[in-house]
Amino acid sequence: MEFRDLKRQYQVLKPEMDAAILETVASAGFIGGARVKALEERLAAYAGVKHCVTCGNGTDALQLMLMAWGIGPGDAVFVPDFTFFASGEAVAFVGATPVFYDVCPDTFNASAGSLEAAVRAVLDEGVLTPKAVITVDLYGLPADYPAVEPVAKQYGLKVLEDAAQGFGGRIGDRRACSFGDGACTSFFPAKPLGCYGDGGAVFTNDDETAAMVRSLCVHGKGTDKYDNVRIGMNSRLDAVQAAVLEVKLDAFEQTELEAVNRAARTYDRLLSGLHTPVVPEGYLSSWAQYTLRLPDRETRDGLQAALKAKGIPSMVYYPKPMHSQTAFAGGRQYVPCPNTECLCGTVLSLPMHPYLDEETAAEVARAVLEFLK
Ligand SMILES: *Cc1c(COP(=O)(O)O)cnc(C)c1O
């Protein structure tokens, strides 16, 4: 059994995919060009924002956005304690200080209350300047923007949506990658919209920010790429990945987003009574992960071992709070993050993807229930 069945996806998309890749190779336009531009326009329209700028990966996307906003040493950027390392790494990489805040136990996403407590603690200390908050659309579910946005506004923080796992999610008719002052996504193969290598993108409605990111991702280019007006990076999406993404976006729009939600409903039904993922009213998840909460660490670890013995893959996203990562050791912890501590010991993600059929979901559910009974 596959945790995320990319082989099956390829078999389904093979005719279009092979044609798109070979056509790009034959054209010998490998970096940038019309394919990348067309993809950016399509992604911006899909998300419902003015600008999309593609880049090398999701981590670069976060870094580019922070750089474009001029965030650096002496600045505090608030980051959920429960997320993938890159959300905090990008902040530290530009020289700013990541300040970790807690998440809600039921949605796994930003707690506006903890965010506000963290901002106040930083202000009370008077050393760092609060500049921005990163919200993460964890496991495919948009963060609680209606609660986070007023806090950000009150304290003058920019909101950066880390939608690396969130592409395709929605709150009402607002799509992921359109929340906050800017958003980032990743096209890492296992994300909801993945390519065949690394890739990423930033989204914003702000003309100036978009222009700055376009400069920063090509060596700080000015009027052309041999006129370099600032220190930037080399972070671009290549044309082959753009071709792959065009085919994948067709499938995502036409069938996959719906199919993955059908798979989630199947798990919900078969596992009802357990702590299955909570999707608040009016929200749509793109199900980067389907994550159970177990009563304690022993049960979680036991379940994972029992599944493994039956050939069923599962993953712990994430085993360690950000503030406990060795790379952040020595940083001050401004607020307690008990929900994150608890989740790290009790979550387990099950096989999940748009090609997960009823039979396979039932096999997973049977194994889960058998262990827990
Ligand atoms: C995957 C991921 C990233 C980084 O994306 P890459 O393309 O792997 O660099 C950042 N944030 C979150 C929440 C992620 O899941």
GROMACS .gro file of C-alpha atoms and ligand atoms in nm:
model
  388
    1MET     CA    1   0.000   0.000   0.000
    2GLU     CA    2   0.121   0.350  -0.081
    3PHE     CA    3   0.095   0.639   0.165
    4ARG     CA    4   0.036   0.875  -0.126
    5ASP     CA    5  -0.004   0.688  -0.453
    6LEU     CA    6   0.188   0.895  -0.708
    7LYS     CA    7   0.248   0.591  -0.928
    8ARG     CA    8  -0.124   0.536  -0.971
    9GLN     CA    9  -0.173   0.906  -1.043
   10TYR     CA   10   0.092   0.888  -1.316
   11GLN     CA   11  -0.074   0.584  -1.476
   12VAL     CA   12  -0.403   0.776  -1.491
   13LEU     CA   13  -0.244   1.093  -1.632
   14LYS     CA   14   0.019   0.919  -1.848
   15PRO     CA   15  -0.095   1.012  -2.204
   16GLU     CA   16  -0.126   1.386  -2.129
   17MET     CA   17   0.175   1.387  -1.898
   18ASP     CA   18   0.415   1.217  -2.138
   19ALA     CA   19   0.306   1.444  -2.423
   20ALA     CA   20   0.348   1.760  -2.213
   21ILE     CA   21   0.693   1.662  -2.086
   22LEU     CA   22   0.825   1.552  -2.426
   23GLU     CA   23   0.692   1.863  -2.595
   24THR     CA   24   0.875   2.081  -2.342
   25VAL     CA   25   1.199   1.888  -2.384
   26ALA     CA   26   1.171   1.911  -2.764
   27SER     CA   27   1.116   2.287  -2.742
   28ALA     CA   28   1.449   2.313  -2.553
   29GLY     CA   29   1.317   2.603  -2.346
   30PHE     CA   30   1.402   2.477  -2.001
   31ILE     CA   31   1.397   2.776  -1.767
   32GLY     CA   32   1.116   3.031  -1.763
   33GLY     CA   33   0.936   3.102  -2.089
   34ALA     CA   34   0.576   3.084  -2.203
   35ARG     CA   35   0.485   2.764  -2.017
   36VAL     CA   36   0.591   2.903  -1.681
   37LYS     CA   37   0.416   3.233  -1.750
   38ALA     CA   38   0.094   3.058  -1.852
   39LEU     CA   39   0.104   2.844  -1.538
   40GLU     CA   40   0.154   3.151  -1.316
   41GLU     CA   41  -0.148   3.318  -1.474
   42ARG     CA   42  -0.358   3.006  -1.424
   43LEU     CA   43  -0.251   2.964  -1.062
   44ALA     CA   44  -0.322   3.330  -0.982
   45ALA     CA   45  -0.669   3.300  -1.137
   46TYR     CA   46  -0.737   2.976  -0.951
   47ALA     CA   47  -0.639   3.126  -0.616
   48GLY     CA   48  -0.818   3.451  -0.696
   49VAL     CA   49  -0.518   3.683  -0.655
   50LYS     CA   50  -0.350   3.931  -0.886
   51HIS     CA   51   0.003   3.786  -0.893
   52CYS     CA   52   0.163   3.444  -0.878
   53VAL     CA   53   0.541   3.415  -0.906
   54THR     CA   54   0.682   3.063  -0.925
   55CYS     CA   55   1.016   2.970  -0.768
   56GLY     CA   56   1.238   2.677  -0.678
   57ASN     CA   57   1.048   2.531  -0.381
   58GLY     CA   58   0.814   2.619  -0.096
   59THR     CA   59   1.092   2.709   0.146
   60ASP     CA   60   1.235   2.962  -0.100
   61ALA     CA   61   0.884   3.099  -0.150
   62LEU     CA   62   0.859   3.179   0.223
   63GLN     CA   63   1.206   3.328   0.225
   64LEU     CA   64   1.140   3.539  -0.085
   65MET     CA   65   0.825   3.683   0.067
   66LEU     CA   66   0.999   3.771   0.395
   67MET     CA   67   1.286   3.930   0.200
   68ALA     CA   68   1.042   4.126  -0.018
   69TRP     CA   69   0.886   4.266   0.299
   70GLY     CA   70   1.228   4.367   0.428
   71ILE     CA   71   1.210   4.143   0.733
   72GLY     CA   72   1.543   4.072   0.901
   73PRO     CA   73   1.750   4.101   1.219
   74GLY     CA   74   1.563   4.243   1.520
   75ASP     CA   75   1.222   4.145   1.380
   76ALA     CA   76   0.989   3.889   1.535
   77VAL     CA   77   0.788   3.664   1.304
   78PHE     CA   78   0.525   3.450   1.477
   79VAL     CA   79   0.520   3.088   1.363
   80PRO     CA   80   0.297   2.797   1.471
   81ASP     CA   81   0.481   2.556   1.700
   82PHE     CA   82   0.314   2.265   1.518
   83THR     CA   83   0.433   2.270   1.155
   84PHE     CA   84   0.704   2.152   0.919
   85PHE     CA   85   1.049   2.291   1.001
   86ALA     CA   86   1.066   2.516   0.692
   87SER     CA   87   0.797   2.754   0.829
   88GLY     CA   88   1.041   2.863   1.100
   89GLU     CA   89   1.363   2.799   0.910
   90ALA     CA   90   1.283   3.064   0.646
   91VAL     CA   91   1.236   3.322   0.924
   92ALA     CA   92   1.570   3.241   1.086
   93PHE     CA   93   1.740   3.230   0.744
   94VAL     CA   94   1.658   3.597   0.675
   95GLY     CA   95   1.800   3.684   1.019
   96ALA     CA   96   1.468   3.744   1.195
   97THR     CA   97   1.357   3.563   1.510
   98PRO     CA   98   1.085   3.299   1.489
   99VAL     CA   99   0.854   3.324   1.791
  100PHE     CA  100   0.646   3.009   1.826
  101TYR     CA  101   0.279   3.017   1.920
  102ASP     CA  102   0.038   2.732   1.991
  103VAL     CA  103  -0.230   2.572   1.774
  104CYS     CA  104  -0.588   2.460   1.841
  105PRO     CA  105  -0.611   2.091   1.931
  106ASP     CA  106  -0.908   2.013   1.704
  107THR     CA  107  -0.802   2.185   1.379
  108PHE     CA  108  -0.422   2.161   1.431
  109ASN     CA  109  -0.409   2.523   1.311
  110ALA     CA  110  -0.318   2.866   1.452
  111SER     CA  111  -0.465   2.963   1.787
  112ALA     CA  112  -0.541   3.336   1.767
  113GLY     CA  113  -0.535   3.355   2.147
  114SER     CA  114  -0.188   3.208   2.171
  115LEU     CA  115  -0.071   3.434   1.887
  116GLU     CA  116  -0.191   3.740   2.075
  117ALA     CA  117  -0.024   3.623   2.398
  118ALA     CA  118   0.303   3.576   2.207
  119VAL     CA  119   0.283   3.924   2.051
  120ARG     CA  120   0.220   4.079   2.393
  121ALA     CA  121   0.510   3.887   2.546
  122VAL     CA  122   0.743   4.015   2.275
  123LEU     CA  123   0.618   4.373   2.320
  124ASP     CA  124   0.656   4.348   2.699
  125GLU     CA  125   1.014   4.233   2.662
  126GLY     CA  126   1.084   4.525   2.427
  127VAL     CA  127   1.375   4.369   2.236
  128LEU     CA  128   1.224   4.247   1.909
  129THR     CA  129   0.986   4.429   1.674
  130PRO     CA  130   0.676   4.223   1.585
  131LYS     CA  131   0.651   4.230   1.203
  132ALA     CA  132   0.458   3.935   1.065
  133VAL     CA  133   0.268   3.619   1.146
  134ILE     CA  134   0.296   3.299   0.948
  135THR     CA  135  -0.021   3.092   0.944
  136VAL     CA  136   0.001   2.735   0.819
  137ASP     CA  137  -0.285   2.559   0.639
  138LEU     CA  138  -0.183   2.233   0.803
  139TYR     CA  139  -0.281   1.902   0.640
  140GLY     CA  140  -0.480   2.093   0.373
  141LEU     CA  141  -0.717   2.285   0.602
  142PRO     CA  142  -0.706   2.667   0.581
  143ALA     CA  143  -0.605   2.830   0.909
  144ASP     CA  144  -0.861   3.029   1.110
  145TYR     CA  145  -0.815   3.356   0.917
  146PRO     CA  146  -1.133   3.514   1.057
  147ALA     CA  147  -0.974   3.490   1.405
  148VAL     CA  148  -0.610   3.560   1.310
  149GLU     CA  149  -0.667   3.862   1.086
  150PRO     CA  150  -0.808   4.093   1.358
  151VAL     CA  151  -0.510   4.013   1.587
  152ALA     CA  152  -0.267   4.082   1.303
  153LYS     CA  153  -0.444   4.409   1.229
  154GLN     CA  154  -0.445   4.520   1.591
  155TYR     CA  155  -0.068   4.475   1.621
  156GLY     CA  156   0.023   4.583   1.265
  157LEU     CA  157   0.152   4.243   1.157
  158LYS     CA  158   0.167   4.125   0.799
  159VAL     CA  159   0.004   3.785   0.750
  160LEU     CA  160   0.196   3.527   0.547
  161GLU     CA  161  -0.008   3.220   0.454
  162ASP     CA  162   0.206   2.907   0.439
  163ALA     CA  163  -0.016   2.706   0.203
  164ALA     CA  164   0.252   2.447   0.123
  165GLN     CA  165   0.000   2.182   0.228
  166GLY     CA  166  -0.307   2.391   0.162
  167PHE     CA  167  -0.347   2.437  -0.213
  168GLY     CA  168  -0.712   2.388  -0.308
  169GLY     CA  169  -0.854   2.449   0.041
  170ARG     CA  170  -1.130   2.705   0.092
  171ILE     CA  171  -1.318   2.912   0.345
  172GLY     CA  172  -1.651   2.994   0.181
  173ASP     CA  173  -1.554   3.102  -0.172
  174ARG     CA  174  -1.209   3.225  -0.071
  175ARG     CA  175  -0.940   2.986  -0.184
  176ALA     CA  176  -0.612   2.901  -0.017
  177CYS     CA  177  -0.318   3.111  -0.141
  178SER     CA  178  -0.541   3.421  -0.127
  179PHE     CA  179  -0.539   3.476   0.250
  180GLY     CA  180  -0.322   3.730   0.427
  181ASP     CA  181  -0.091   3.986   0.265
  182GLY     CA  182   0.089   3.713   0.077
  183ALA     CA  183   0.088   3.337   0.046
  184CYS     CA  184   0.333   3.064  -0.042
  185THR     CA  185   0.287   2.712  -0.168
  186SER     CA  186   0.503   2.413  -0.247
  187PHE     CA  187   0.489   2.176  -0.543
  188PHE     CA  188   0.693   1.906  -0.368
  189PRO     CA  189   0.563   1.579  -0.519
  190ALA     CA  190   0.359   1.469  -0.216
  191LYS     CA  191   0.176   1.802  -0.164
  192PRO     CA  192  -0.185   1.843  -0.283
  193LEU     CA  193  -0.058   1.993  -0.611
  194GLY     CA  194   0.284   1.838  -0.669
  195CYS     CA  195   0.528   1.838  -0.959
  196TYR     CA  196   0.800   1.584  -1.047
  197GLY     CA  197   1.075   1.749  -0.844
  198ASP     CA  198   1.093   2.068  -0.640
  199GLY     CA  199   0.884   2.374  -0.708
  200GLY     CA  200   0.702   2.654  -0.529
  201ALA     CA  201   0.516   2.981  -0.574
  202VAL     CA  202   0.426   3.304  -0.400
  203PHE     CA  203   0.090   3.478  -0.434
  204THR     CA  204   0.002   3.838  -0.359
  205ASN     CA  205  -0.233   4.114  -0.463
  206ASP     CA  206   0.037   4.376  -0.405
  207ASP     CA  207   0.213   4.492  -0.726
  208GLU     CA  208   0.524   4.610  -0.545
  209THR     CA  209   0.572   4.287  -0.349
  210ALA     CA  210   0.527   4.078  -0.665
  211ALA     CA  211   0.783   4.290  -0.853
  212MET     CA  212   1.028   4.258  -0.563
  213VAL     CA  213   0.989   3.878  -0.553
  214ARG     CA  214   1.044   3.860  -0.932
  215SER     CA  215   1.369   4.048  -0.885
  216LEU     CA  216   1.483   3.853  -0.579
  217CYS     CA  217   1.430   3.511  -0.737
  218VAL     CA  218   1.659   3.596  -1.029
  219HIS     CA  219   1.973   3.732  -0.858
  220GLY     CA  220   1.816   4.064  -0.765
  221LYS     CA  221   1.773   4.162  -1.128
  222GLY     CA  222   1.693   4.520  -1.227
  223THR     CA  223   1.602   4.612  -1.584
  224ASP     CA  224   1.743   4.279  -1.704
  225LYS     CA  225   1.923   3.983  -1.554
  226TYR     CA  226   2.270   4.133  -1.605
  227ASP     CA  227   2.166   4.448  -1.420
  228ASN     CA  228   2.171   4.340  -1.056
  229VAL     CA  229   2.032   4.594  -0.815
  230ARG     CA  230   2.011   4.385  -0.495
  231ILE     CA  231   2.132   4.057  -0.347
  232GLY     CA  232   1.884   3.787  -0.434
  233MET     CA  233   1.872   3.415  -0.501
  234ASN     CA  234   1.855   3.176  -0.793
  235SER     CA  235   1.514   3.023  -0.741
  236ARG     CA  236   1.308   2.940  -1.047
  237LEU     CA  237   1.053   2.685  -1.155
  238ASP     CA  238   1.172   2.506  -1.467
  239ALA     CA  239   0.959   2.460  -1.776
  240VAL     CA  240   0.934   2.080  -1.744
  241GLN     CA  241   0.784   2.121  -1.395
  242ALA     CA  242   0.546   2.386  -1.531
  243ALA     CA  243   0.432   2.137  -1.796
  244VAL     CA  244   0.381   1.869  -1.529
  245LEU     CA  245   0.186   2.114  -1.314
  246GLU     CA  246  -0.046   2.215  -1.600
  247VAL     CA  247  -0.151   1.851  -1.643
  248LYS     CA  248  -0.178   1.801  -1.267
  249LEU     CA  249  -0.383   2.119  -1.222
  250ASP     CA  250  -0.632   1.996  -1.483
  251ALA     CA  251  -0.672   1.672  -1.287
  252PHE     CA  252  -0.682   1.858  -0.956
  253GLU     CA  253  -0.965   2.083  -1.075
  254GLN     CA  254  -1.159   1.817  -1.264
  255THR     CA  255  -1.141   1.516  -1.031
  256GLU     CA  256  -0.875   1.503  -0.761
  257LEU     CA  257  -0.998   1.764  -0.512
  258GLU     CA  258  -1.340   1.603  -0.515
  259ALA     CA  259  -1.198   1.251  -0.501
  260VAL     CA  260  -0.976   1.324  -0.202
  261ASN     CA  261  -1.273   1.471  -0.016
  262ARG     CA  262  -1.470   1.157  -0.097
  263ALA     CA  263  -1.187   0.948   0.049
  264ALA     CA  264  -1.192   1.165   0.364
  265ARG     CA  265  -1.568   1.112   0.402
  266THR     CA  266  -1.515   0.736   0.371
  267TYR     CA  267  -1.258   0.740   0.653
  268ASP     CA  268  -1.486   0.968   0.861
  269ARG     CA  269  -1.770   0.719   0.825
  270LEU     CA  270  -1.563   0.407   0.891
  271LEU     CA  271  -1.378   0.562   1.185
  272SER     CA  272  -1.665   0.754   1.343
  273GLY     CA  273  -1.627   0.762   1.719
  274LEU     CA  274  -1.251   0.818   1.698
  275HIS     CA  275  -1.082   1.159   1.698
  276THR     CA  276  -1.102   1.207   1.320
  277PRO     CA  277  -1.001   1.543   1.166
  278VAL     CA  278  -1.234   1.838   1.227
  279VAL     CA  279  -1.330   2.056   0.930
  280PRO     CA  280  -1.516   2.365   1.056
  281GLU     CA  281  -1.844   2.467   0.892
  282GLY     CA  282  -1.783   2.647   0.563
  283TYR     CA  283  -1.425   2.516   0.527
  284LEU     CA  284  -1.295   2.279   0.260
  285SER     CA  285  -0.973   2.083   0.308
  286SER     CA  286  -0.751   1.958   0.026
  287TRP     CA  287  -0.636   1.674   0.255
  288ALA     CA  288  -0.261   1.684   0.229
  289GLN     CA  289  -0.295   1.447   0.527
  290TYR     CA  290  -0.573   1.262   0.705
  291THR     CA  291  -0.465   1.274   1.068
  292LEU     CA  292  -0.610   1.091   1.367
  293ARG     CA  293  -0.558   1.187   1.730
  294LEU     CA  294  -0.505   0.894   1.964
  295PRO     CA  295  -0.554   0.905   2.343
  296ASP     CA  296  -0.183   0.885   2.431
  297ARG     CA  297   0.165   0.820   2.296
  298GLU     CA  298   0.162   0.445   2.376
  299THR     CA  299  -0.159   0.394   2.178
  300ARG     CA  300  -0.030   0.603   1.888
  301ASP     CA  301   0.304   0.423   1.868
  302GLY     CA  302   0.133   0.085   1.913
  303LEU     CA  303  -0.114   0.162   1.635
  304GLN     CA  304   0.162   0.267   1.401
  305ALA     CA  305   0.350  -0.058   1.468
  306ALA     CA  306   0.033  -0.266   1.421
  307LEU     CA  307  -0.039  -0.096   1.088
  308LYS     CA  308   0.319  -0.147   0.976
  309ALA     CA  309   0.294  -0.519   1.054
  310LYS     CA  310   0.000  -0.534   0.811
  311GLY     CA  311   0.187  -0.346   0.538
  312ILE     CA  312  -0.006  -0.022   0.596
  313PRO     CA  313   0.212   0.290   0.593
  314SER     CA  314   0.144   0.577   0.836
  315MET     CA  315   0.338   0.887   0.939
  316VAL     CA  316   0.383   1.109   1.242
  317TYR     CA  317   0.355   1.471   1.126
  318TYR     CA  318   0.519   1.611   1.342
  319PRO     CA  319   0.704   1.433   1.621
  320LYS     CA  320   0.867   1.746   1.770
  321PRO     CA  321   0.741   2.096   1.851
  322MET     CA  322   0.933   2.362   1.659
  323HIS     CA  323   1.059   2.515   1.983
  324SER     CA  324   1.224   2.181   2.075
  325GLN     CA  325   1.416   2.151   1.749
  326THR     CA  326   1.792   2.150   1.807
  327ALA     CA  327   1.837   2.420   1.543
  328PHE     CA  328   1.626   2.659   1.753
  329ALA     CA  329   1.786   2.566   2.087
  330GLY     CA  330   1.876   2.872   2.289
  331GLY     CA  331   1.585   3.072   2.152
  332ARG     CA  332   1.344   3.212   2.408
  333GLN     CA  333   1.001   3.047   2.431
  334TYR     CA  334   0.757   3.338   2.482
  335VAL     CA  335   0.437   3.139   2.540
  336PRO     CA  336   0.367   2.780   2.646
  337CYS     CA  337   0.247   2.549   2.368
  338PRO     CA  338   0.075   2.261   2.549
  339ASN     CA  339  -0.152   2.168   2.256
  340THR     CA  340   0.147   2.124   2.028
  341GLU     CA  341   0.329   1.915   2.290
  342CYS     CA  342   0.023   1.691   2.318
  343LEU     CA  343  -0.032   1.660   1.940
  344CYS     CA  344   0.330   1.563   1.874
  345GLY     CA  345   0.276   1.261   2.097
  346THR     CA  346  -0.069   1.159   1.974
  347VAL     CA  347  -0.118   1.227   1.600
  348LEU     CA  348  -0.097   0.968   1.323
  349SER     CA  349  -0.154   1.032   0.952
  350LEU     CA  350  -0.310   0.753   0.746
  351PRO     CA  351  -0.265   0.677   0.374
  352MET     CA  352  -0.447   0.956   0.188
  353HIS     CA  353  -0.467   1.066  -0.175
  354PRO     CA  354  -0.725   1.115  -0.451
  355TYR     CA  355  -0.677   0.760  -0.582
  356LEU     CA  356  -0.750   0.590  -0.249
  357ASP     CA  357  -1.042   0.357  -0.322
  358GLU     CA  358  -1.314   0.243  -0.080
  359GLU     CA  359  -1.162  -0.100  -0.048
  360THR     CA  360  -0.821   0.031   0.057
  361ALA     CA  361  -0.975   0.282   0.298
  362ALA     CA  362  -1.178  -0.003   0.448
  363GLU     CA  363  -0.866  -0.215   0.489
  364VAL     CA  364  -0.692   0.070   0.674
  365ALA     CA  365  -0.998   0.140   0.890
  366ARG     CA  366  -1.036  -0.229   0.979
  367ALA     CA  367  -0.675  -0.247   1.094
  368VAL     CA  368  -0.713   0.073   1.301
  369LEU     CA  369  -1.033  -0.047   1.471
  370GLU     CA  370  -0.896  -0.394   1.532
  371PHE     CA  371  -0.595  -0.251   1.718
  372LEU     CA  372  -0.804  -0.008   1.924
  373LYS     CA  373  -1.079  -0.248   2.032
  374LIG     C1  374   0.652   2.122   0.255
  374LIG     C2  375   0.637   2.241   0.339
  374LIG     C3  376   0.718   2.355   0.323
  374LIG     C4  377   0.838   2.358   0.232
  374LIG     O1  378   0.816   2.328   0.100
  374LIG     P1  379   0.936   2.271   0.010
  374LIG     O2  380   0.883   2.282  -0.129
  374LIG     O3  381   0.961   2.131   0.052
  374LIG     O4  382   1.054   2.359   0.032
  374LIG     C5  383   0.692   2.466   0.401
  374LIG     N1  384   0.591   2.466   0.491
  374LIG     C6  385   0.512   2.357   0.511
  374LIG     C7  386   0.402   2.366   0.610
  374LIG     C8  387   0.534   2.241   0.437
  374LIG     O5  388   0.456   2.135   0.458
   0.00000   0.00000   0.00000
